Structures are given as structure tokens and as C-alpha cells.
PDB file of C-alpha atoms and ligand atoms in Angstrom:
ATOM      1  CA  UNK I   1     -50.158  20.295  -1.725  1.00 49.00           C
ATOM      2  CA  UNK I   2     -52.335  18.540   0.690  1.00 57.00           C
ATOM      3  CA  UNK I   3     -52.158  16.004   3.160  1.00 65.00           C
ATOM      4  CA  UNK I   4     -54.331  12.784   2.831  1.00 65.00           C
ATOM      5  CA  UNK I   5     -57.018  14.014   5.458  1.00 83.00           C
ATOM      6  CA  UNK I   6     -57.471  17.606   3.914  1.00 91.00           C
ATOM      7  CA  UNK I   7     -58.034  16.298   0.297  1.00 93.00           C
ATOM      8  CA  UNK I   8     -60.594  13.753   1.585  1.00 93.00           C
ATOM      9  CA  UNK I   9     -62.170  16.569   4.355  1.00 95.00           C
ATOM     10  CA  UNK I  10     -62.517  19.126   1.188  1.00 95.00           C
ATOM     11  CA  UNK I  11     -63.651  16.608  -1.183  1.00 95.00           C
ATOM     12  CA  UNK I  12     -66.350  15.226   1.550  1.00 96.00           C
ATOM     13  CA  UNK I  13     -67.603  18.967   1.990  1.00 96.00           C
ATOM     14  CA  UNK I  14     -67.468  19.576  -1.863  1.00 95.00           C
ATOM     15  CA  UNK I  15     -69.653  16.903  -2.750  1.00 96.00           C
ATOM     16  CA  UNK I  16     -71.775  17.285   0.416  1.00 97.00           C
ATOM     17  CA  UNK I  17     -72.678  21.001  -0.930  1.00 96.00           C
ATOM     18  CA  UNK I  18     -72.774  20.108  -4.536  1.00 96.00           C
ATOM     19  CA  UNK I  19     -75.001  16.811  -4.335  1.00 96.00           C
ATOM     20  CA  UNK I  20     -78.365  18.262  -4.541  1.00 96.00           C
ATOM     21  CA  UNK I  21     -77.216  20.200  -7.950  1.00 96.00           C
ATOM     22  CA  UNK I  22     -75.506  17.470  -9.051  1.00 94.00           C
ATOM     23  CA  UNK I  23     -78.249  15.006  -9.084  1.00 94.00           C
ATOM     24  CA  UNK I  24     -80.719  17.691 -10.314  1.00 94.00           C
ATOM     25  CA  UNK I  25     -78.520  17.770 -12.980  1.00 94.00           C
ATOM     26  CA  UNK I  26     -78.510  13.457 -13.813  1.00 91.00           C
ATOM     27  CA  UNK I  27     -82.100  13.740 -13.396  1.00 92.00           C
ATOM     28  CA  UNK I  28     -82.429  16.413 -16.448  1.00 93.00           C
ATOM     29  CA  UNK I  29     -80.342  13.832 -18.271  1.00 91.00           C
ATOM     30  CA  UNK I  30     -82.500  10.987 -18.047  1.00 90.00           C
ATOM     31  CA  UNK I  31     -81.548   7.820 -17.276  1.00 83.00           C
ATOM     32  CA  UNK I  32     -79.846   5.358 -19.003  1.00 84.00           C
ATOM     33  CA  UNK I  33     -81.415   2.024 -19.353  1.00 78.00           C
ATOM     34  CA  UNK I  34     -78.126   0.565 -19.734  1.00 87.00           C
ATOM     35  CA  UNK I  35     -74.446   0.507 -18.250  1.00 92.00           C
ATOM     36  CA  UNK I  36     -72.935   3.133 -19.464  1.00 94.00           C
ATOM     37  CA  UNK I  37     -69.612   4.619 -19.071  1.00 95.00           C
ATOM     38  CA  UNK I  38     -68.741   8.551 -17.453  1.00 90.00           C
ATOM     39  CA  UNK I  39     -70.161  11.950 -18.807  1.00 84.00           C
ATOM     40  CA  UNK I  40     -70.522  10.855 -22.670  1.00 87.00           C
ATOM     41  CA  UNK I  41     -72.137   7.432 -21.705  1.00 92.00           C
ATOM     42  CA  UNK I  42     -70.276   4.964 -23.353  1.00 93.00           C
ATOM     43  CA  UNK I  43     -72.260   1.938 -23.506  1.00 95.00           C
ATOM     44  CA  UNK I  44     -70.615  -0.433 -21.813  1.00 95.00           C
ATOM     45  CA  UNK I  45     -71.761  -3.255 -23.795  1.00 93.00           C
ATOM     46  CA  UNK I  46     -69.727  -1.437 -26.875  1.00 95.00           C
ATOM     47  CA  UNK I  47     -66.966  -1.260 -24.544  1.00 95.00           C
ATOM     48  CA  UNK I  48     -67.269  -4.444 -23.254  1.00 96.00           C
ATOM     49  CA  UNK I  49     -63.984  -4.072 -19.805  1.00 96.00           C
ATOM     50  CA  UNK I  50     -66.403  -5.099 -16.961  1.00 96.00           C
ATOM     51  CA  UNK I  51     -66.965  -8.617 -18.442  1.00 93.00           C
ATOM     52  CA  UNK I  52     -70.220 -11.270 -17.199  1.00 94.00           C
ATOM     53  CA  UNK I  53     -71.109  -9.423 -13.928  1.00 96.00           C
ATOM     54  CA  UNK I  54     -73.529 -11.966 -12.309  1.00 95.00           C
ATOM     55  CA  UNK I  55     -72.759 -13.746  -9.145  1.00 96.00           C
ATOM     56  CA  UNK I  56     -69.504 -11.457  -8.961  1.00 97.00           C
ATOM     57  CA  UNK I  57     -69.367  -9.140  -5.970  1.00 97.00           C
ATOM     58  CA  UNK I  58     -68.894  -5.487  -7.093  1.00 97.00           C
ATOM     59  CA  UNK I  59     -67.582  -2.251  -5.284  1.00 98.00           C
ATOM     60  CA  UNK I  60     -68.695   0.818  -6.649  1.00 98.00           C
ATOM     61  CA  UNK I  61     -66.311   3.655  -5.416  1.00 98.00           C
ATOM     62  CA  UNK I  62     -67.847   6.820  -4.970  1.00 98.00           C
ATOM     63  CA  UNK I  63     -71.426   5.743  -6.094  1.00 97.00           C
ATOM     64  CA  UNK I  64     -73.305   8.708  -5.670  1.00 96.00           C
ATOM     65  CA  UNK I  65     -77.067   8.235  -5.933  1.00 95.00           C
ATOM     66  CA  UNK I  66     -75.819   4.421  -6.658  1.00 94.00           C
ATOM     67  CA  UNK I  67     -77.637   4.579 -10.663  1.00 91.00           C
ATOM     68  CA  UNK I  68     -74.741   2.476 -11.459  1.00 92.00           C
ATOM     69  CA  UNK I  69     -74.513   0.498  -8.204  1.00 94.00           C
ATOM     70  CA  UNK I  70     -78.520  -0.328  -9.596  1.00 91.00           C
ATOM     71  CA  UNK I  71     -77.972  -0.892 -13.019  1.00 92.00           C
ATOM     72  CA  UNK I  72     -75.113  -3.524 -11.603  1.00 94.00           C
ATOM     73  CA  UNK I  73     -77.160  -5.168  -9.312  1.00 93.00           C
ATOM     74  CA  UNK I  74     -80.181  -5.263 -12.047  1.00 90.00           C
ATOM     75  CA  UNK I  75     -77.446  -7.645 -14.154  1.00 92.00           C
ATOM     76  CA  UNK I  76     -77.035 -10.071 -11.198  1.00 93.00           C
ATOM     77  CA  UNK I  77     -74.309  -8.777  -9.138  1.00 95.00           C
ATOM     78  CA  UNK I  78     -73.945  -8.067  -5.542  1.00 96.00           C
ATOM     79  CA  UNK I  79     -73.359  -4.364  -4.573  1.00 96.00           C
ATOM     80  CA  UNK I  80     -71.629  -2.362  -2.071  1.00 97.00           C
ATOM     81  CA  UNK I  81     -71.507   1.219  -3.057  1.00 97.00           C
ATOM     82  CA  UNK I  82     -69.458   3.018  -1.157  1.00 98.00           C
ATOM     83  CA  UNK I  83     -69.254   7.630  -1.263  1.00 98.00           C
ATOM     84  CA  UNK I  84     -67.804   9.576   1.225  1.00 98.00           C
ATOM     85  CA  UNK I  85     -70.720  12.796   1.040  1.00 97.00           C
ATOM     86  CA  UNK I  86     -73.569  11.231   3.108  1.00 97.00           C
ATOM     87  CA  UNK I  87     -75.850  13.865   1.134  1.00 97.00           C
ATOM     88  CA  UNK I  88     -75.202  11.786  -2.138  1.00 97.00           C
ATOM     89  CA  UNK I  89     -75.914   8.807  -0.056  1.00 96.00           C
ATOM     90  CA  UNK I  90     -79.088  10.106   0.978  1.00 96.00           C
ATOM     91  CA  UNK I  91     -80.002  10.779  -2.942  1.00 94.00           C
ATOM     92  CA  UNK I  92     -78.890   6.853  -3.064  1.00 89.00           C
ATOM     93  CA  UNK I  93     -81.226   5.814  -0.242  1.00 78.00           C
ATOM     94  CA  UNK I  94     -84.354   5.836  -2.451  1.00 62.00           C
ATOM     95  CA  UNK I  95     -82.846   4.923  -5.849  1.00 55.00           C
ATOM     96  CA  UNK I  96     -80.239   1.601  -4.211  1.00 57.00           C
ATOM     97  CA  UNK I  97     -84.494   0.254  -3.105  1.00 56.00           C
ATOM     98  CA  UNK I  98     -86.183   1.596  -5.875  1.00 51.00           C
ATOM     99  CA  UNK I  99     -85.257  -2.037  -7.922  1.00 56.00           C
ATOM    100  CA  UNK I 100     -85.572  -5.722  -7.748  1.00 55.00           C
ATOM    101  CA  UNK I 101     -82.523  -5.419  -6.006  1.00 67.00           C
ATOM    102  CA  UNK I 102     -80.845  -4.432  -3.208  1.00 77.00           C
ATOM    103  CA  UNK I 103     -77.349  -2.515  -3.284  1.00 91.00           C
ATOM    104  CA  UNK I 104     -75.468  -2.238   0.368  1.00 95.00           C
ATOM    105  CA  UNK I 105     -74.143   1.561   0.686  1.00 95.00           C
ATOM    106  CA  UNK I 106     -71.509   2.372   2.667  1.00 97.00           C
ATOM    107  CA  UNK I 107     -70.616   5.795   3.810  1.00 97.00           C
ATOM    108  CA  UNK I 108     -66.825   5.581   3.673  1.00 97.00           C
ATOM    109  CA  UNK I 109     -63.251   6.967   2.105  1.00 97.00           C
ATOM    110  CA  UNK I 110     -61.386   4.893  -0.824  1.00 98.00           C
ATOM    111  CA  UNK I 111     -58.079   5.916   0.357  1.00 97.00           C
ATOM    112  CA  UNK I 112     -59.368   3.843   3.588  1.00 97.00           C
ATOM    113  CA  UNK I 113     -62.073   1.153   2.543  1.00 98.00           C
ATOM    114  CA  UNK I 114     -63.776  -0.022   5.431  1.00 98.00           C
ATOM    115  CA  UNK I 115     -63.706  -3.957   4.202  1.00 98.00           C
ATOM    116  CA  UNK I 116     -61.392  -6.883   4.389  1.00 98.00           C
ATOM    117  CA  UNK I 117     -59.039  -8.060   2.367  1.00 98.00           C
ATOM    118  CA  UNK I 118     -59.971 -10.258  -0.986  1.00 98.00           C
ATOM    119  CA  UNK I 119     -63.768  -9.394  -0.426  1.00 98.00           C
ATOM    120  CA  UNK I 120     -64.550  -8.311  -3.853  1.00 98.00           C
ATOM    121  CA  UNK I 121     -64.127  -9.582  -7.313  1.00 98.00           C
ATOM    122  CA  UNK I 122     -64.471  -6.339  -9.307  1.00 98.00           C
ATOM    123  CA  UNK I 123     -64.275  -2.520  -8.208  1.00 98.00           C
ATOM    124  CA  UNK I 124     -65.520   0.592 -10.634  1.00 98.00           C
ATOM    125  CA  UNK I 125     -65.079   4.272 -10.678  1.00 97.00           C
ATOM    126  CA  UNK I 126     -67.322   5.768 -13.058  1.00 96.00           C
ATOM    127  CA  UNK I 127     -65.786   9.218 -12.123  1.00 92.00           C
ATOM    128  CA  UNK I 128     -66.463   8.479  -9.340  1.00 96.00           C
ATOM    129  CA  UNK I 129     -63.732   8.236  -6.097  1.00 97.00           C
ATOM    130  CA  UNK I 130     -60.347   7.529  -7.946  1.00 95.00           C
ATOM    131  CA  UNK I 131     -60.824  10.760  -9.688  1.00 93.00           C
ATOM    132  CA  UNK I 132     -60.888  12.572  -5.850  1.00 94.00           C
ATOM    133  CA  UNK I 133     -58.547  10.093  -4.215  1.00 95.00           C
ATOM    134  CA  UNK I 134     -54.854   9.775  -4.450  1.00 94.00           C
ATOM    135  CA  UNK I 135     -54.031   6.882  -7.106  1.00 93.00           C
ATOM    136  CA  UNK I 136     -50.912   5.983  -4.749  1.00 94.00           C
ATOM    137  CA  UNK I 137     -53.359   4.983  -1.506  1.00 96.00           C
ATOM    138  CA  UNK I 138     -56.404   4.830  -3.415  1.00 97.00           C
ATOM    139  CA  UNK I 139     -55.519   1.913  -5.914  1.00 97.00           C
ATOM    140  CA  UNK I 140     -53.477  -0.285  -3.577  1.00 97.00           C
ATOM    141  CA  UNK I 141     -56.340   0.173  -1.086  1.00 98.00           C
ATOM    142  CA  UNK I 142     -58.660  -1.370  -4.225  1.00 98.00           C
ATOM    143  CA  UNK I 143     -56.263  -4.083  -4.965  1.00 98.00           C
ATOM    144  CA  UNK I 144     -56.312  -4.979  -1.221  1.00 98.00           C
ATOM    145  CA  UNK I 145     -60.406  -5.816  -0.984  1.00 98.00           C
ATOM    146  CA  UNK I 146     -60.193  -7.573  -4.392  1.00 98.00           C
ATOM    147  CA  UNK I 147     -59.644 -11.313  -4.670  1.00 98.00           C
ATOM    148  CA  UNK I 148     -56.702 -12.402  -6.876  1.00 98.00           C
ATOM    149  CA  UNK I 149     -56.835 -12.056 -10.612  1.00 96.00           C
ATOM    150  CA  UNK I 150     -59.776  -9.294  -9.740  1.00 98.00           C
ATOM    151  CA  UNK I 151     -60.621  -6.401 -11.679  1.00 98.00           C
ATOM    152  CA  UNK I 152     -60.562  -2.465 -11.421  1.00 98.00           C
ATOM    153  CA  UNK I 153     -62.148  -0.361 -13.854  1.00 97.00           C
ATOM    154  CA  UNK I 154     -61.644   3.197 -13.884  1.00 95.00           C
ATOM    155  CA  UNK I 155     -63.447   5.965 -16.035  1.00 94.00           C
ATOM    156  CA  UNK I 156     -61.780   9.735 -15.706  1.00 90.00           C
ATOM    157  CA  UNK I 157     -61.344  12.155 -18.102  1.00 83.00           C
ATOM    158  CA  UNK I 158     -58.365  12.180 -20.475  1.00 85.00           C
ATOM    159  CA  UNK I 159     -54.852  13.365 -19.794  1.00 87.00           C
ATOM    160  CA  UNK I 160     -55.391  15.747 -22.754  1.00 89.00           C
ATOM    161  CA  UNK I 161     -58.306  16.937 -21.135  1.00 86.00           C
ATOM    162  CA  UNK I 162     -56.567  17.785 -17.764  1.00 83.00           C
ATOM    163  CA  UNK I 163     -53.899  19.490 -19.908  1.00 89.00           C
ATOM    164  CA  UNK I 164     -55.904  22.194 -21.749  1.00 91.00           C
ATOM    165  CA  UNK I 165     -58.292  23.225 -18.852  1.00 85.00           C
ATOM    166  CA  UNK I 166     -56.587  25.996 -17.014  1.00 82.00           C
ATOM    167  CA  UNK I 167     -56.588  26.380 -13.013  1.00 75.00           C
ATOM    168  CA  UNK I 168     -59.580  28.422 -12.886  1.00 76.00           C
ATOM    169  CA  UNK I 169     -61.487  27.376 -16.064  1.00 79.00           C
ATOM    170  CA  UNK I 170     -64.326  24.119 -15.952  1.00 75.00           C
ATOM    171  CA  UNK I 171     -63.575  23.519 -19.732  1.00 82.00           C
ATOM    172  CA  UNK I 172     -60.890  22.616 -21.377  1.00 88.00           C
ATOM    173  CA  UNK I 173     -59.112  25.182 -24.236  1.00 93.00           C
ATOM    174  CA  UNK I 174     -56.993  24.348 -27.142  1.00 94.00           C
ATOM    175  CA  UNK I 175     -53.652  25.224 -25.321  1.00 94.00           C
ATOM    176  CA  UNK I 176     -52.001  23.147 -22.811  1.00 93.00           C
ATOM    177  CA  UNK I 177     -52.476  25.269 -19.659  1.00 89.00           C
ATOM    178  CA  UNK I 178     -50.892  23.072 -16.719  1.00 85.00           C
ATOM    179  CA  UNK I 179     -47.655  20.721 -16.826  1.00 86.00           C
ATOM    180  CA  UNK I 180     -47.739  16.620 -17.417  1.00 85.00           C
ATOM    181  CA  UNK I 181     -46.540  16.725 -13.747  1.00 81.00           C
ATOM    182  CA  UNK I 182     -49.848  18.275 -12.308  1.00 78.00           C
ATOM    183  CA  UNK I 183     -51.728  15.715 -13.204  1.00 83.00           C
ATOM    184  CA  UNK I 184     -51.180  13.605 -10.257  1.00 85.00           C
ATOM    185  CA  UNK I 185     -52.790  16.070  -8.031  1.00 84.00           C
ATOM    186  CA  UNK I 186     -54.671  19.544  -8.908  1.00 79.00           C
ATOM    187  CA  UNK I 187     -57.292  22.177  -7.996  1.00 75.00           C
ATOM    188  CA  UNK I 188     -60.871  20.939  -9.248  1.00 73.00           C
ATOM    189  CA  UNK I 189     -63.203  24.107 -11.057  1.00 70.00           C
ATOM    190  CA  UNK I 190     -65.786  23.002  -8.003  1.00 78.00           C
ATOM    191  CA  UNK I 191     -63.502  23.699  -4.942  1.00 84.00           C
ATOM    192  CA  UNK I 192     -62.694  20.030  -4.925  1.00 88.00           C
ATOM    193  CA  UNK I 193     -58.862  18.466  -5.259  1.00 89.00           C
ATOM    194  CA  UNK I 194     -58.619  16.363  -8.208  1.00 86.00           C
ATOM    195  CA  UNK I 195     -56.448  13.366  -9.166  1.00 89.00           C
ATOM    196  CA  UNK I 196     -55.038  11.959 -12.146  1.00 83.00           C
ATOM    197  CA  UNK I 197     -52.537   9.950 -12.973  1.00 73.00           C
ATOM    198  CA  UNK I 198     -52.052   9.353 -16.528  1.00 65.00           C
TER     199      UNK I 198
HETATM  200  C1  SAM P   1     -68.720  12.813 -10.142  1.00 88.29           C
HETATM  201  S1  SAM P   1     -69.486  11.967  -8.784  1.00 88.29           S
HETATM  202  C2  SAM P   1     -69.846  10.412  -9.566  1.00 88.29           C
HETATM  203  C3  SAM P   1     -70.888   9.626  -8.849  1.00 88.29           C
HETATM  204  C4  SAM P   1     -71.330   8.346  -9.561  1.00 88.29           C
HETATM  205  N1  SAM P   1     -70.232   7.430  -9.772  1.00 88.29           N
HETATM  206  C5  SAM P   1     -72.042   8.673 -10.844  1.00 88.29           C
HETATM  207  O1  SAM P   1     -71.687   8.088 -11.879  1.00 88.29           O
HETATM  208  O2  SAM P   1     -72.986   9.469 -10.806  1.00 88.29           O
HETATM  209  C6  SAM P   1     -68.079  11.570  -7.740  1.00 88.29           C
HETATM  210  C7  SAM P   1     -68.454  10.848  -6.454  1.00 88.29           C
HETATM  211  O3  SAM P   1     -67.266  10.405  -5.806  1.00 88.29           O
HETATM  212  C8  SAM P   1     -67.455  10.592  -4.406  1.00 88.29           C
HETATM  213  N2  SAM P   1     -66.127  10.647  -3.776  1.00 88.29           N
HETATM  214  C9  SAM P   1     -65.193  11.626  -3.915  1.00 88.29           C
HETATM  215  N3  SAM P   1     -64.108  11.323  -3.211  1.00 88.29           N
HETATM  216  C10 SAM P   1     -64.335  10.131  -2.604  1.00 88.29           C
HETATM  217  C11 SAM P   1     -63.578   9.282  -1.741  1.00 88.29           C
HETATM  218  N4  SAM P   1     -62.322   9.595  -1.373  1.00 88.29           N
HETATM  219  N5  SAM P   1     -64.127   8.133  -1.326  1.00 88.29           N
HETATM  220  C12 SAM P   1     -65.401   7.797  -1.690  1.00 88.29           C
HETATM  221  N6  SAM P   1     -66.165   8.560  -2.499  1.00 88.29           N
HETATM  222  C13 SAM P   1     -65.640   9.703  -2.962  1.00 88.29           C
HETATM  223  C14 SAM P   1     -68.230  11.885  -4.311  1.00 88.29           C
HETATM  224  O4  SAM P   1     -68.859  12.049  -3.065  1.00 88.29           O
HETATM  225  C15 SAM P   1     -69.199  11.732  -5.474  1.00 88.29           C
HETATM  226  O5  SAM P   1     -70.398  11.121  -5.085  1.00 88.29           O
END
């Protein structure tokens, strides 16, 4: 089990080592030319949970290289993204300019967002923080910078998923290997500490 600092000090160093590989990695993807949702890329104008995005302000947690934060911005909304590894941040830097927008980045922890209260209408996690934060802190500390009757959209993986990928594998089998009850907080195939909470 750990405490609130050590998840968020191992998570920070995790992504601060894997960030170069990580966006290597996007980049051999391509990029989308639309919003689209976590690994598989749901578009989300199939999808259709974010709703009319322009005017709205938007918090991306745990934006990475901020490709979404962009591709937000590029539909008329005004972006914060916020990641705790400054090395994604610095992959960010050049992309968050690159368009006819701007998107604010902010190097900062969701279990402890550095904004006021009601300062957002909508907040996203395309697996992004809530999947390395503890849903307890992380999503009251969400609901806190939104405005009333504001929205938070998560993409994570599945609970099945979680279930049938053992401790040490990065894939998931066709057994369960861990308990229902893990899911709130487990060891991530990338040295990271990983949160779910079905
Ligand atoms: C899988 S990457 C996803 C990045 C981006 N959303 C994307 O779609 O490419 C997860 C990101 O969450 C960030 N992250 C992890 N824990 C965080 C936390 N507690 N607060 C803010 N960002 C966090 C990591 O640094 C990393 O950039």
C-alpha cells in the first residue's frame, strides 16, 4: 500500500523516465485528426460524452504532450493541461504552440490541482491522471475546480481488463489473475502504481 506522496513521487519518476519512449511511440502511431478516445481511438464524435466544447473551459488531467489538450483547443475551447512528469511537459512545449491555439500547461498533481474552486466547466482523462491518481482524492479534487452541473470524462481500461492481467504481465490473459478488490489500487507492468475503481 502506499501513501498519497509515494504513489504520486513513483508515478512522477515513472513517467519522467518513460516519456521520451512513450511519445516515440504516439509518434509511430500517427496522429489523429480527430478527438479520439484512449489506446483504440474511439472517435469521439461516435461517442459523442464531451458534448459542444467551444467557449467551455477544459482541464486536461495528465495531458502528456497535450495532442488532446490541441485537438480541444482546435474545437474552440480554452485549455489548461495539467501532467505531473515535466519531461512529458517538455514533449508538450512544442506541440500546445504548434496550432492556432494556445493551450496553458501546468506542471502539477490531480490529487492536488493547483486552481480554484468552480474554474472549469469540463475535465478529461484520456488515460491520462485518474488512471495514476487515487479516485477517492483525485475525483473530489476534479469536482472541486468544476462549476456546478460540470462534467468529468474519464477513459481507463476495463475492469475485465485489470482482472486478467497478472502482477507481472503488461497484457491481459484469459484467467482472472487479481481480486475485484485490487482494483482500487495495484502495481502498474511500468513500475508505476495504478488505479481503478470500477
Ligand atoms: C498514459 S499517459 C496519457 C497522456 C495523454 N493523456 C495522452 O493521451 O497521450 C498518462 C499521463 O498522466 C500523467 N500523470 C500520471 N499521474 C498524474 C498525476 N497524479 N497528476 C497529473 N498527471 C499525472 C503522466 O505523467 C502521463 O503524462
Amino acid at each position: 500500500m502506499t501513501t498519497g506522496d509515494e504513489h504520486s513521487r513513483i508515478n512522477r519518476a515513472a513517467w519522467n523516465r518513460m516519456a521520451d519512449q512513450y511519445q516515440e511511440i504516439l509518434a509511430e502511431m500517427g496522429t489523429p485528426s480527430e478527438l479520439t478516445w484512449g489506446w483504440w481511438r474511439h472517435p469521439e464524435q461516435r461517442l459523442g460524452v464531451l458534448g459542444e466544447v467551444a467557449g467551455r473551459d477544459v482541464l486536461d488531467l495528465g495531458c502528456g504532450a497535450a495532442g488532446w489538450a490541441r485537438r480541444l483547443a482546435d474545437h474552440g475551447a480554452t485549455v489548461v493541461g495539467l501532467d505531473a512528469s515535466a519531461r512529458q511537459l517538455a514533449h508538450a512545449g512544442a506541440a500546445a504552440t504548434a496550432g492556432a491555439r494556445t493551450v496553458a500547461l501546468v506542471n502539477g498533481d490531480a490529487e492536488r490541482l493547483p486552481f480554484a474552486d468552480a474554474s472549469f466547466d469540463v475535465a478529461v482523462s484520456n488515460w491520462g491522471a485518474l488512471s495514476f491518481s487515487d479516485p477517492y482524492v483525485a475525483v473530489p479534487e476534479a469536482a472541486r475546480v468544476l462549476r456546478p452541473g460540470g462534467l468529468l470524462v474519464v477513459c481507463t481500461s476495463s475492469p475485465i481488463y485489470r482482472l486478467c492481467t497478472a502482477p507481472d504481465a503488461d497484457q491481459p490473459g484469459t484467467e482472472i489473475r487479481c481480486g475485484y478488490s485490487d482494483l482500487h489500487r495495484s502495481p502498474g507492468t511500468t513500475g508505476t502504481v495504478r488505479f481503478q475503481l470500477p
